[in-house]
Short mmCIF file of N, CA and C in Angstrom, two decimals:
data_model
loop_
_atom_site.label_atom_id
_atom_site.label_comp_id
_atom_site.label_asym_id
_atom_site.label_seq_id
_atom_site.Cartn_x
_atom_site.Cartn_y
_atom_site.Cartn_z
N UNK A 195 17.85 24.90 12.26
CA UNK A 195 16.97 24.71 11.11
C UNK A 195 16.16 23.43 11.22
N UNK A 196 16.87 22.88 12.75
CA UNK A 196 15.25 21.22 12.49
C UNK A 196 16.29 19.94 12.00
N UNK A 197 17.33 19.98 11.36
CA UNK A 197 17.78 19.34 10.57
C UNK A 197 19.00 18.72 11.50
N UNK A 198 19.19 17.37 11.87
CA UNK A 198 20.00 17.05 12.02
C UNK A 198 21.32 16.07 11.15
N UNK A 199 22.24 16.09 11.45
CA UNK A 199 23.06 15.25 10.67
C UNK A 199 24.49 15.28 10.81
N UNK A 200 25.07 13.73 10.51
CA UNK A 200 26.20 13.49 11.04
C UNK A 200 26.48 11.89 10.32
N UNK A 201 27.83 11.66 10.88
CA UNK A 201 28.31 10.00 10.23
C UNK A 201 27.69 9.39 11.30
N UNK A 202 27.04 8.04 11.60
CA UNK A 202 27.12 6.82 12.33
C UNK A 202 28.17 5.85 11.47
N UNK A 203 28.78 5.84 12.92
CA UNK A 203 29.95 4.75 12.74
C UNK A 203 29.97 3.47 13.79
N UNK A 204 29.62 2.39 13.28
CA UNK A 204 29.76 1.34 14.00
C UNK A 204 30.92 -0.11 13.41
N UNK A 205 30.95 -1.09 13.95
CA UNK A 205 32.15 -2.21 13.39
C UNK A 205 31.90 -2.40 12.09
N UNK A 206 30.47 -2.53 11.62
CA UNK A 206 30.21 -2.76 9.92
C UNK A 206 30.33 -1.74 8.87
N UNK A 207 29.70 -0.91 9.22
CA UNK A 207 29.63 0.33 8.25
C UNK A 207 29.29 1.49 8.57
N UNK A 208 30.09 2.51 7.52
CA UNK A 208 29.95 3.85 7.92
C UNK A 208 29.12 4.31 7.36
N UNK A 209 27.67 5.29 7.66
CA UNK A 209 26.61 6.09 6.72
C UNK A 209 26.05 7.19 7.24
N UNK A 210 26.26 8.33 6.34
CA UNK A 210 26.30 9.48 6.66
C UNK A 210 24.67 9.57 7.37
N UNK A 211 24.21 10.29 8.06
CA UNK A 211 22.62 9.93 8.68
C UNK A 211 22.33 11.77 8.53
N UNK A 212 21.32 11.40 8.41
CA UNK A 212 20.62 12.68 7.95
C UNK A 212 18.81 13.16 8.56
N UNK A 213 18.66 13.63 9.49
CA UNK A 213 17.33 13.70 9.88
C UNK A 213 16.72 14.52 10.08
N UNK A 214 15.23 14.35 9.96
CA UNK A 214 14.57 15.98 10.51
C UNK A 214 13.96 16.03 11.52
N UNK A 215 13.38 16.98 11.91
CA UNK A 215 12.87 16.65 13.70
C UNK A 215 11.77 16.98 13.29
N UNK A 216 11.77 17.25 12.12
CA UNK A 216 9.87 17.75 12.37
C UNK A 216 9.35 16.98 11.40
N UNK A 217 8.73 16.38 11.35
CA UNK A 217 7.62 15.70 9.81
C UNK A 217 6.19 16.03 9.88
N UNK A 218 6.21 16.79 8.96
CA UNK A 218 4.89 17.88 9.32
C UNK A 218 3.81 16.87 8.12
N UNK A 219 4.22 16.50 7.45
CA UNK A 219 3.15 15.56 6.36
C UNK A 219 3.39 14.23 5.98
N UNK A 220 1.95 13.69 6.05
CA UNK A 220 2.26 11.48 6.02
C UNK A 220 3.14 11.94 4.68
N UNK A 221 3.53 10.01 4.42
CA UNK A 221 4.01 9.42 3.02
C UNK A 221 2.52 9.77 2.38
N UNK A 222 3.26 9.67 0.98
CA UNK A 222 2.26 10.04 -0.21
C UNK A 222 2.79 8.54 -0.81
N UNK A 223 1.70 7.74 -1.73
CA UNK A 223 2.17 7.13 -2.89
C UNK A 223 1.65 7.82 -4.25
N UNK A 224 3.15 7.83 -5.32
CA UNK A 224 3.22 8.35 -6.63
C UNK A 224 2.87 7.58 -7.26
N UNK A 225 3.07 6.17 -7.30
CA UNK A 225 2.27 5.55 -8.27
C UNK A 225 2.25 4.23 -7.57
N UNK A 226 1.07 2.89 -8.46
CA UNK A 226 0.91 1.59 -8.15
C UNK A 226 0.66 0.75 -9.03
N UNK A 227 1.00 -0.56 -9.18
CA UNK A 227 1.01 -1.31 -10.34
C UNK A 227 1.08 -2.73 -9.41
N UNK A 228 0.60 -3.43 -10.36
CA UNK A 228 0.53 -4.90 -9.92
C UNK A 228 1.37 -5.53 -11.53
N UNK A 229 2.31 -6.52 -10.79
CA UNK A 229 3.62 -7.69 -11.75
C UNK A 229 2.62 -7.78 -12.71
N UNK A 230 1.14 -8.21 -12.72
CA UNK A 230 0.83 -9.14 -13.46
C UNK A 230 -0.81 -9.39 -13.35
N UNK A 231 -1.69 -9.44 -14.30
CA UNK A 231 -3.54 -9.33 -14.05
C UNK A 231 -3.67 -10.50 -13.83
N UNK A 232 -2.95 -11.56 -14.01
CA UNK A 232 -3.54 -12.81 -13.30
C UNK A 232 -2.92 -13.85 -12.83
N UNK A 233 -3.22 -14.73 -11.87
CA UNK A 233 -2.53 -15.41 -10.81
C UNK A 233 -3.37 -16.61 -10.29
N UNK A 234 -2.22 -17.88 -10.67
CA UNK A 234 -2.86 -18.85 -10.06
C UNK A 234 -3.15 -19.40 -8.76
N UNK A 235 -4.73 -19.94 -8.35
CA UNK A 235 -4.49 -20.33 -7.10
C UNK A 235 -3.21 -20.86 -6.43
N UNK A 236 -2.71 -20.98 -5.31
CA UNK A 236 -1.13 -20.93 -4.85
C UNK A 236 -0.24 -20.53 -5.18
N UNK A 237 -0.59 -19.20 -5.88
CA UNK A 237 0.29 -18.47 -6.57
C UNK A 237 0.22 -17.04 -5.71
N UNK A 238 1.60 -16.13 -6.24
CA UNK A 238 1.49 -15.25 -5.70
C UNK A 238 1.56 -13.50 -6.53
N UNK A 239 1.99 -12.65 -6.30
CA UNK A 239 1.19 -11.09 -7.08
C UNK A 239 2.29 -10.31 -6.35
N UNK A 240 3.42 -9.09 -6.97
CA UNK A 240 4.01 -8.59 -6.67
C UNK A 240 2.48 -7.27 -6.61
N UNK A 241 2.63 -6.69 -5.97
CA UNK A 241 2.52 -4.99 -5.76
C UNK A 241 3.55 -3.99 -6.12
N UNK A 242 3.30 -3.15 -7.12
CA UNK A 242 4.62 -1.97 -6.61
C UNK A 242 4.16 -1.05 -6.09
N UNK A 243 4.66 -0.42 -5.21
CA UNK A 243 4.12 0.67 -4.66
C UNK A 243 5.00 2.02 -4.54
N UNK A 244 5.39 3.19 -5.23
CA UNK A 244 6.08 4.10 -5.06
C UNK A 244 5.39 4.40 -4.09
N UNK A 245 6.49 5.49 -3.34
CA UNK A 245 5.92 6.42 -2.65
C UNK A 245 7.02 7.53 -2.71
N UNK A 246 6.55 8.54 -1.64
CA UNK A 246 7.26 9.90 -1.26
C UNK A 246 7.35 10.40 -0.05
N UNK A 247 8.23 10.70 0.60
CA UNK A 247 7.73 11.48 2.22
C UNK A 247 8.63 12.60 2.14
N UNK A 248 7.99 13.81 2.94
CA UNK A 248 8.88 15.10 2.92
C UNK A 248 9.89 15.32 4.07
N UNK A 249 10.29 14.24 4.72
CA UNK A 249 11.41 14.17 5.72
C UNK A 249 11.90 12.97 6.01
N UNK A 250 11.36 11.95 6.97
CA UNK A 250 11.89 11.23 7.20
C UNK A 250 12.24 9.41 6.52
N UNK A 251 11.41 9.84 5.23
CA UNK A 251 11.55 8.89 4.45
C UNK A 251 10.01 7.58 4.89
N UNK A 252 9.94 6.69 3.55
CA UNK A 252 9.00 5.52 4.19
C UNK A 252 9.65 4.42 4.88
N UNK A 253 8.72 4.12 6.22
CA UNK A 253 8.92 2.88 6.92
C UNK A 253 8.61 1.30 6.22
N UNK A 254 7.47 1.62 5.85
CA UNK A 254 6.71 -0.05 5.30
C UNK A 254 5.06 0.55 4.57
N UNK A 255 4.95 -0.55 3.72
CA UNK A 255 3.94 -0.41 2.74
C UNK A 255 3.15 -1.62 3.05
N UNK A 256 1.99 -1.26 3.51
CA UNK A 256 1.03 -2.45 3.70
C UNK A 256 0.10 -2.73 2.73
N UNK A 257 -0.02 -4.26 1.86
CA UNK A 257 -1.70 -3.82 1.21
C UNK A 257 -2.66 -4.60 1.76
N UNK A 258 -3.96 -5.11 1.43
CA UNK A 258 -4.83 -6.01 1.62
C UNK A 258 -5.53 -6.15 0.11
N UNK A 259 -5.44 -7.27 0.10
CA UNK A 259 -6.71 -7.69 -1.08
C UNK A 259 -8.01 -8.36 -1.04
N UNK A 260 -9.02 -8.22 -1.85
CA UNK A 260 -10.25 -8.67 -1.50
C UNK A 260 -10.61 -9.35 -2.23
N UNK A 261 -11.13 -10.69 -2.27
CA UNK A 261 -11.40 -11.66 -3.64
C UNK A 261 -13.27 -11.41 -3.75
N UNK A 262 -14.08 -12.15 -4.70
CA UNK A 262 -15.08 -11.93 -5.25
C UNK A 262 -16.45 -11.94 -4.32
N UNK A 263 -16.32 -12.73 -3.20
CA UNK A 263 -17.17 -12.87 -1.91
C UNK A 263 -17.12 -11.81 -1.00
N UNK A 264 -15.88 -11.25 -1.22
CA UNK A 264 -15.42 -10.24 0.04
C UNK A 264 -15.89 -8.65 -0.21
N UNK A 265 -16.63 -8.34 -1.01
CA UNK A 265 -16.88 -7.12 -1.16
C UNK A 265 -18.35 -6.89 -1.07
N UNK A 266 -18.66 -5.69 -0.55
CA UNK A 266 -20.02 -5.27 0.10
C UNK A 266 -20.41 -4.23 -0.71
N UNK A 267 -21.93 -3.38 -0.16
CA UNK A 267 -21.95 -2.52 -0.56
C UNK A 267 -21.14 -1.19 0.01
N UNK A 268 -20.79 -1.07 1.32
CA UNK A 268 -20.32 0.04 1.73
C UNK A 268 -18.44 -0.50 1.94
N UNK A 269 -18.04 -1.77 2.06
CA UNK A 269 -16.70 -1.85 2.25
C UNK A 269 -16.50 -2.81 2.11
N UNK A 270 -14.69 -3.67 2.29
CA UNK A 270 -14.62 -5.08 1.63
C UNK A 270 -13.57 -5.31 3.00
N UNK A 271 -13.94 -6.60 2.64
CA UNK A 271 -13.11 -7.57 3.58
C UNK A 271 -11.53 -8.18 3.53
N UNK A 272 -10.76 -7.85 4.18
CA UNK A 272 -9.19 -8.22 3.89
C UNK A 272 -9.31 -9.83 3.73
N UNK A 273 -8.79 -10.12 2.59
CA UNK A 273 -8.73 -11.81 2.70
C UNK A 273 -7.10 -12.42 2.77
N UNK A 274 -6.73 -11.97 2.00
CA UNK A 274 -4.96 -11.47 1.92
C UNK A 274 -4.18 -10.18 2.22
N UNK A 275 -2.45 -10.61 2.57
CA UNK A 275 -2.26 -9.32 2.74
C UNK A 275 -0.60 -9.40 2.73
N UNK A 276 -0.10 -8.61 2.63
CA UNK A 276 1.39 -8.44 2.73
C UNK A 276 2.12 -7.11 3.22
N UNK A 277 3.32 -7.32 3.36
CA UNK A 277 3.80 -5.86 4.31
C UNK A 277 5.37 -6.16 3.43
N UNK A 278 5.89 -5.21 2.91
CA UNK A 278 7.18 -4.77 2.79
C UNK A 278 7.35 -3.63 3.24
N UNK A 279 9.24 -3.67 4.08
CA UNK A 279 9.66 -2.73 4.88
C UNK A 279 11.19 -2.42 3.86
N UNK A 280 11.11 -2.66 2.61
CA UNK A 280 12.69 -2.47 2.36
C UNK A 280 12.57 -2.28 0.61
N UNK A 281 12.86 -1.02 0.56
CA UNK A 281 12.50 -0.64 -0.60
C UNK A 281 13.41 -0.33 -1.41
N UNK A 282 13.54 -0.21 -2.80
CA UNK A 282 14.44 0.47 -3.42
C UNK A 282 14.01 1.31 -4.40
N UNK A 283 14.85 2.79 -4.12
CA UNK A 283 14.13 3.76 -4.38
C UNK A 283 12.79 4.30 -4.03
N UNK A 284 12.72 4.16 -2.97
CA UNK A 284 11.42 4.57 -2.36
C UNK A 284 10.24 3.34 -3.59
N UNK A 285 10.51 2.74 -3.99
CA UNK A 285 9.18 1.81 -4.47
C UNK A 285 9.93 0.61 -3.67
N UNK A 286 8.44 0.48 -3.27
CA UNK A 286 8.05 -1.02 -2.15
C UNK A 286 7.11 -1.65 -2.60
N UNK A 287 7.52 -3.29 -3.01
CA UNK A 287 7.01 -4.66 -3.12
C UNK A 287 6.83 -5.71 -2.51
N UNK A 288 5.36 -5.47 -1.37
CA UNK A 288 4.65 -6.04 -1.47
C UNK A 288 4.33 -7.71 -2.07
N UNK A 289 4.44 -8.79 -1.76
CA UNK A 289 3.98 -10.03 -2.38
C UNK A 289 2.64 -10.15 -1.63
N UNK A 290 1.66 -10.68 -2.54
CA UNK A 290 0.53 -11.25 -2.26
C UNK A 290 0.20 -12.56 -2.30
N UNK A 291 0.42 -13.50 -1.17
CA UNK A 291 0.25 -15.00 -1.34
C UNK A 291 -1.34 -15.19 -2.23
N UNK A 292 -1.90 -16.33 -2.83
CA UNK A 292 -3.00 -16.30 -3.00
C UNK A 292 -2.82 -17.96 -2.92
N UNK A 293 -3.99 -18.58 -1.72
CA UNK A 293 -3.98 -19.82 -1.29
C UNK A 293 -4.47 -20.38 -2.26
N UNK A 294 -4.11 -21.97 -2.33
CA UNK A 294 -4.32 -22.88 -3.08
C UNK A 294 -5.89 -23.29 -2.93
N UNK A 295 -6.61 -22.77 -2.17
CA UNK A 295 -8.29 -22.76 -2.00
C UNK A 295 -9.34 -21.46 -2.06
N UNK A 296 -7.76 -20.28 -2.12
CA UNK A 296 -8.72 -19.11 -2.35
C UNK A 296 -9.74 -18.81 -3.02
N UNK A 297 -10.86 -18.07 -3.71
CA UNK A 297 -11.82 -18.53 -4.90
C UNK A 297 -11.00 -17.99 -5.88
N UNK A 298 -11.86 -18.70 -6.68
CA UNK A 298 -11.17 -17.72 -8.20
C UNK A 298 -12.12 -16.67 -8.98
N UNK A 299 -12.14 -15.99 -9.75
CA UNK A 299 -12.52 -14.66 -10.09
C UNK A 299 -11.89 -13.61 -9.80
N UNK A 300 -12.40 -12.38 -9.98
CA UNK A 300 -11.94 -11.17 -10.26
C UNK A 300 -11.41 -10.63 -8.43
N UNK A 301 -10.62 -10.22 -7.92
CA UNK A 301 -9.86 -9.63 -6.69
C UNK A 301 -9.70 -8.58 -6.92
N UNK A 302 -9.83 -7.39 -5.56
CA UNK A 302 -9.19 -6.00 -6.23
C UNK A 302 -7.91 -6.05 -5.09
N UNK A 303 -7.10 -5.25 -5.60
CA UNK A 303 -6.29 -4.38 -3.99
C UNK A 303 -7.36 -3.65 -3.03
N UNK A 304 -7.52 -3.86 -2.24
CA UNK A 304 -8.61 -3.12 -1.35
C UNK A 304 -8.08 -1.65 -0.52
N UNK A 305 -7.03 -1.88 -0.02
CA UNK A 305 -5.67 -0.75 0.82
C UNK A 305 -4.90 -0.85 0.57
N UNK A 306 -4.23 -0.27 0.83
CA UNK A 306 -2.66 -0.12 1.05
C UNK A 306 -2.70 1.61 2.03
N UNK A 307 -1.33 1.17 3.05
CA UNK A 307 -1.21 1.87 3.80
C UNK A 307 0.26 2.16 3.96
N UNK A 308 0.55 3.62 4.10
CA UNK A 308 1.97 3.88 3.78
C UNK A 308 2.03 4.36 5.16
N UNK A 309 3.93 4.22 5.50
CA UNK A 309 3.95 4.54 7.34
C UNK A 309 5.12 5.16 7.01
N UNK A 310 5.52 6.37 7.57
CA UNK A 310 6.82 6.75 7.39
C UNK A 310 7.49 6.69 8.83
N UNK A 311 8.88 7.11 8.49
CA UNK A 311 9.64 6.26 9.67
C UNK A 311 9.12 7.28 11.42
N UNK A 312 8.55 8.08 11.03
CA UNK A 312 8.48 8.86 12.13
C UNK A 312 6.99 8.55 12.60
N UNK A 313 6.26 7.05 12.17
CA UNK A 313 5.00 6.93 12.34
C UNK A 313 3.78 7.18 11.95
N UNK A 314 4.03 8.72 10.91
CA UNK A 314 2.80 9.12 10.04
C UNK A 314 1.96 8.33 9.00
N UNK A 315 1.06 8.24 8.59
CA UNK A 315 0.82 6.91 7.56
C UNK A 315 -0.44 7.83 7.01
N UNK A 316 -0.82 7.21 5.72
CA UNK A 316 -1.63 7.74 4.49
C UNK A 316 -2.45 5.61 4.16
N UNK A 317 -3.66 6.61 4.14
CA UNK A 317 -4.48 5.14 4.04
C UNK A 317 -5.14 5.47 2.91
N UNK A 318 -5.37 4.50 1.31
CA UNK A 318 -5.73 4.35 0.60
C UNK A 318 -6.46 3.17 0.70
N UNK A 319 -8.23 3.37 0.56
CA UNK A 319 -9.12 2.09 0.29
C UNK A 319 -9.94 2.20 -0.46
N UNK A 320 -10.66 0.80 -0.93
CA UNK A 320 -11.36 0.61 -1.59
C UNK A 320 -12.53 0.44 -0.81
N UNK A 321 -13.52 2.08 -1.36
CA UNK A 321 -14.98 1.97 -0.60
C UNK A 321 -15.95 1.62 -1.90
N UNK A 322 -16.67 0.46 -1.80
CA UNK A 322 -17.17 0.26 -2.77
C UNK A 322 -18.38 1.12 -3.26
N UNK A 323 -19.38 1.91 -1.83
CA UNK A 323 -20.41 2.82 -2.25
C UNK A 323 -19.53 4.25 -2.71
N UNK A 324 -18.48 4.42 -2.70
CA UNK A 324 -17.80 5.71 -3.38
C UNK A 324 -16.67 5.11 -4.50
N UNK A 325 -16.52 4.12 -4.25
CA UNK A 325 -15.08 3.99 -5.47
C UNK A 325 -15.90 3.41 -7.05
N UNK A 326 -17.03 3.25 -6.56
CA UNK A 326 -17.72 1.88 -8.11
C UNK A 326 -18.14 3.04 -8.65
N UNK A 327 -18.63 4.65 -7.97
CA UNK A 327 -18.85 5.77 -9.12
C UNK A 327 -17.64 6.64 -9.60
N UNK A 328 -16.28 6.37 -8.87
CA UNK A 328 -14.89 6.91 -8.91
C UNK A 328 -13.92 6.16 -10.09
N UNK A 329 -14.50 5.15 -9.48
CA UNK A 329 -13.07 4.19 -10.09
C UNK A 329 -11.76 3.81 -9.66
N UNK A 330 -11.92 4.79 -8.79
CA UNK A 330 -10.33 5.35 -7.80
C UNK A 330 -10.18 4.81 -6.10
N UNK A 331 -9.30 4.58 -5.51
CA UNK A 331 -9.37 4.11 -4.29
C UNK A 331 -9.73 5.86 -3.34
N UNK A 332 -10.08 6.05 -2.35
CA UNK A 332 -10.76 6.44 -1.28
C UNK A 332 -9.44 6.65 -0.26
N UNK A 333 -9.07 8.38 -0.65
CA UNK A 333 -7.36 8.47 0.19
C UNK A 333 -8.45 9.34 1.25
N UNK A 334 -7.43 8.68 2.89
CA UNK A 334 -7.81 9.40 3.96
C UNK A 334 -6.64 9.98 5.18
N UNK A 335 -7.02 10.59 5.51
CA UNK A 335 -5.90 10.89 6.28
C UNK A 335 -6.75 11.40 7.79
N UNK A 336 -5.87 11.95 9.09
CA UNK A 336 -6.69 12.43 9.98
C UNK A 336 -7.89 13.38 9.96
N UNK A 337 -7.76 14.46 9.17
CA UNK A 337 -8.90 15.00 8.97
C UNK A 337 -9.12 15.57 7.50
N UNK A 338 -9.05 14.67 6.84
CA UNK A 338 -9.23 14.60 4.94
C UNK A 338 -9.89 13.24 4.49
N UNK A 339 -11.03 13.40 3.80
CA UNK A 339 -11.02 12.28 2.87
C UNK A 339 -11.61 12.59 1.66
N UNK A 340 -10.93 11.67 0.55
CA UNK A 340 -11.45 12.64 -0.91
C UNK A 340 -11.02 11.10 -1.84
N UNK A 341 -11.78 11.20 -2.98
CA UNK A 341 -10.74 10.41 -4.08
C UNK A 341 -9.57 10.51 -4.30
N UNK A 342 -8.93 9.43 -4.50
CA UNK A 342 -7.71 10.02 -5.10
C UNK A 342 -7.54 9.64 -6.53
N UNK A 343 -6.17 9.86 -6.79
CA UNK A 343 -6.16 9.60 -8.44
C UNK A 343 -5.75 8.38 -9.10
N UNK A 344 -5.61 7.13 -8.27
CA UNK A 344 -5.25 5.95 -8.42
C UNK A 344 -6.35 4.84 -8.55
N UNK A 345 -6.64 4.55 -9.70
CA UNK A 345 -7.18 3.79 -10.23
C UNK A 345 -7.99 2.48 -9.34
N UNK A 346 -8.41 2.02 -9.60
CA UNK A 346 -9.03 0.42 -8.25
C UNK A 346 -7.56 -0.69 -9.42
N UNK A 347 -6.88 -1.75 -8.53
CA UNK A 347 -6.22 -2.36 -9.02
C UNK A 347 -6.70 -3.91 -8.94
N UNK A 348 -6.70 -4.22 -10.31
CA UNK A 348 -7.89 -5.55 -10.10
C UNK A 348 -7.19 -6.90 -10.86
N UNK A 349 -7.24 -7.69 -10.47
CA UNK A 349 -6.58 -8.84 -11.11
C UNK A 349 -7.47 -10.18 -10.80
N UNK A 350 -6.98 -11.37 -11.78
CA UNK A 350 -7.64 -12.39 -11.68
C UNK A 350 -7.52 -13.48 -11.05
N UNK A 351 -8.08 -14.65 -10.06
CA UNK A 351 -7.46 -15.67 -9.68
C UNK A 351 -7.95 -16.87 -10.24
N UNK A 352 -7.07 -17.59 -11.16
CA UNK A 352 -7.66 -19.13 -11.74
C UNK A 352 -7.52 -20.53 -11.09
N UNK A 353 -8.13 -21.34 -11.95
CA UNK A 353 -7.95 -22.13 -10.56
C UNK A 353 -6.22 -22.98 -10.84
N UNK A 354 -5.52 -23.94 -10.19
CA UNK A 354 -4.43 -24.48 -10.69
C UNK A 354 -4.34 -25.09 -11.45
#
């Protein structure tokens, strides 16, 4: 049936392991939220990021953010960024440093990129000539791209 499974047993701990051989579709994220709309220079910004995968579970959740200089007409520039690999309950948090010289004004989340453990990944961005008539980040995959239903996530940076 594709499905493997069994105990791994090593000196620390025993856990039942459970796998599939096939992962036919990336991670999905179910939902996203940011701790908090505003954040002081040298301060920092949780991300939450649910997600979902139909086999082998998520690896790591990447985002990038873009502060008020960094955005174009057709795309934006990573200025910050963070990676969590250890989630609970499939939601992964992400911290967003924000430097003590970064500018201040309005930042969005620009991506986030979901990887599941078998390598598949789902890329959510912020295209500014399609998302400023959407509202929504810009989901792509190998041969898909469409809106999706997740909002642009925007927060503030003041100064200290």
């Amino acid at each position: 049936n594709g499905i493997l499974s069994g105990t791994f047993i090593n000196s620390i701990c025993t856990e039942d392991v459970q796998a599939s051989l096939e992962d036919k579709q990336p991670p999905t994220m179910v939902n996203i939220s940011l701790d908090t709309s505003e954040v002081s220079q040298g301060g920092s910004l949780r991300v939450n990021v649910q997600t979902s995968d139909d086999a082998c579970g998520v690896e790591e959740v990447y985002v990038t953010a873009a502060g008020p200089s960094d955005v174009f007409q057709f795309y934006a520039l990573m200025n910050e960024h963070a990676t969590d690999n250890d989630s609970t309950d499939d939601i992964f948090t992400p911290v967003i440093e924000i430097d003590s010289c970064d500018e201040t004004g309005q930042w969005i989340i620009d991506s986030i990129n979901i990887r599941d453990k078998s390598v598949m990944s789902q890329y959510y961005s912020y295209s500014p000539n399609v998302s400023s008539t959407h509202d929504s980040y810009f989901n792509s995959t190998v041969s898909n791209y469409q809106t999706s239903n997740f909002e642009i996530l925007k927060f503030q940076v003041s100064m200290k």
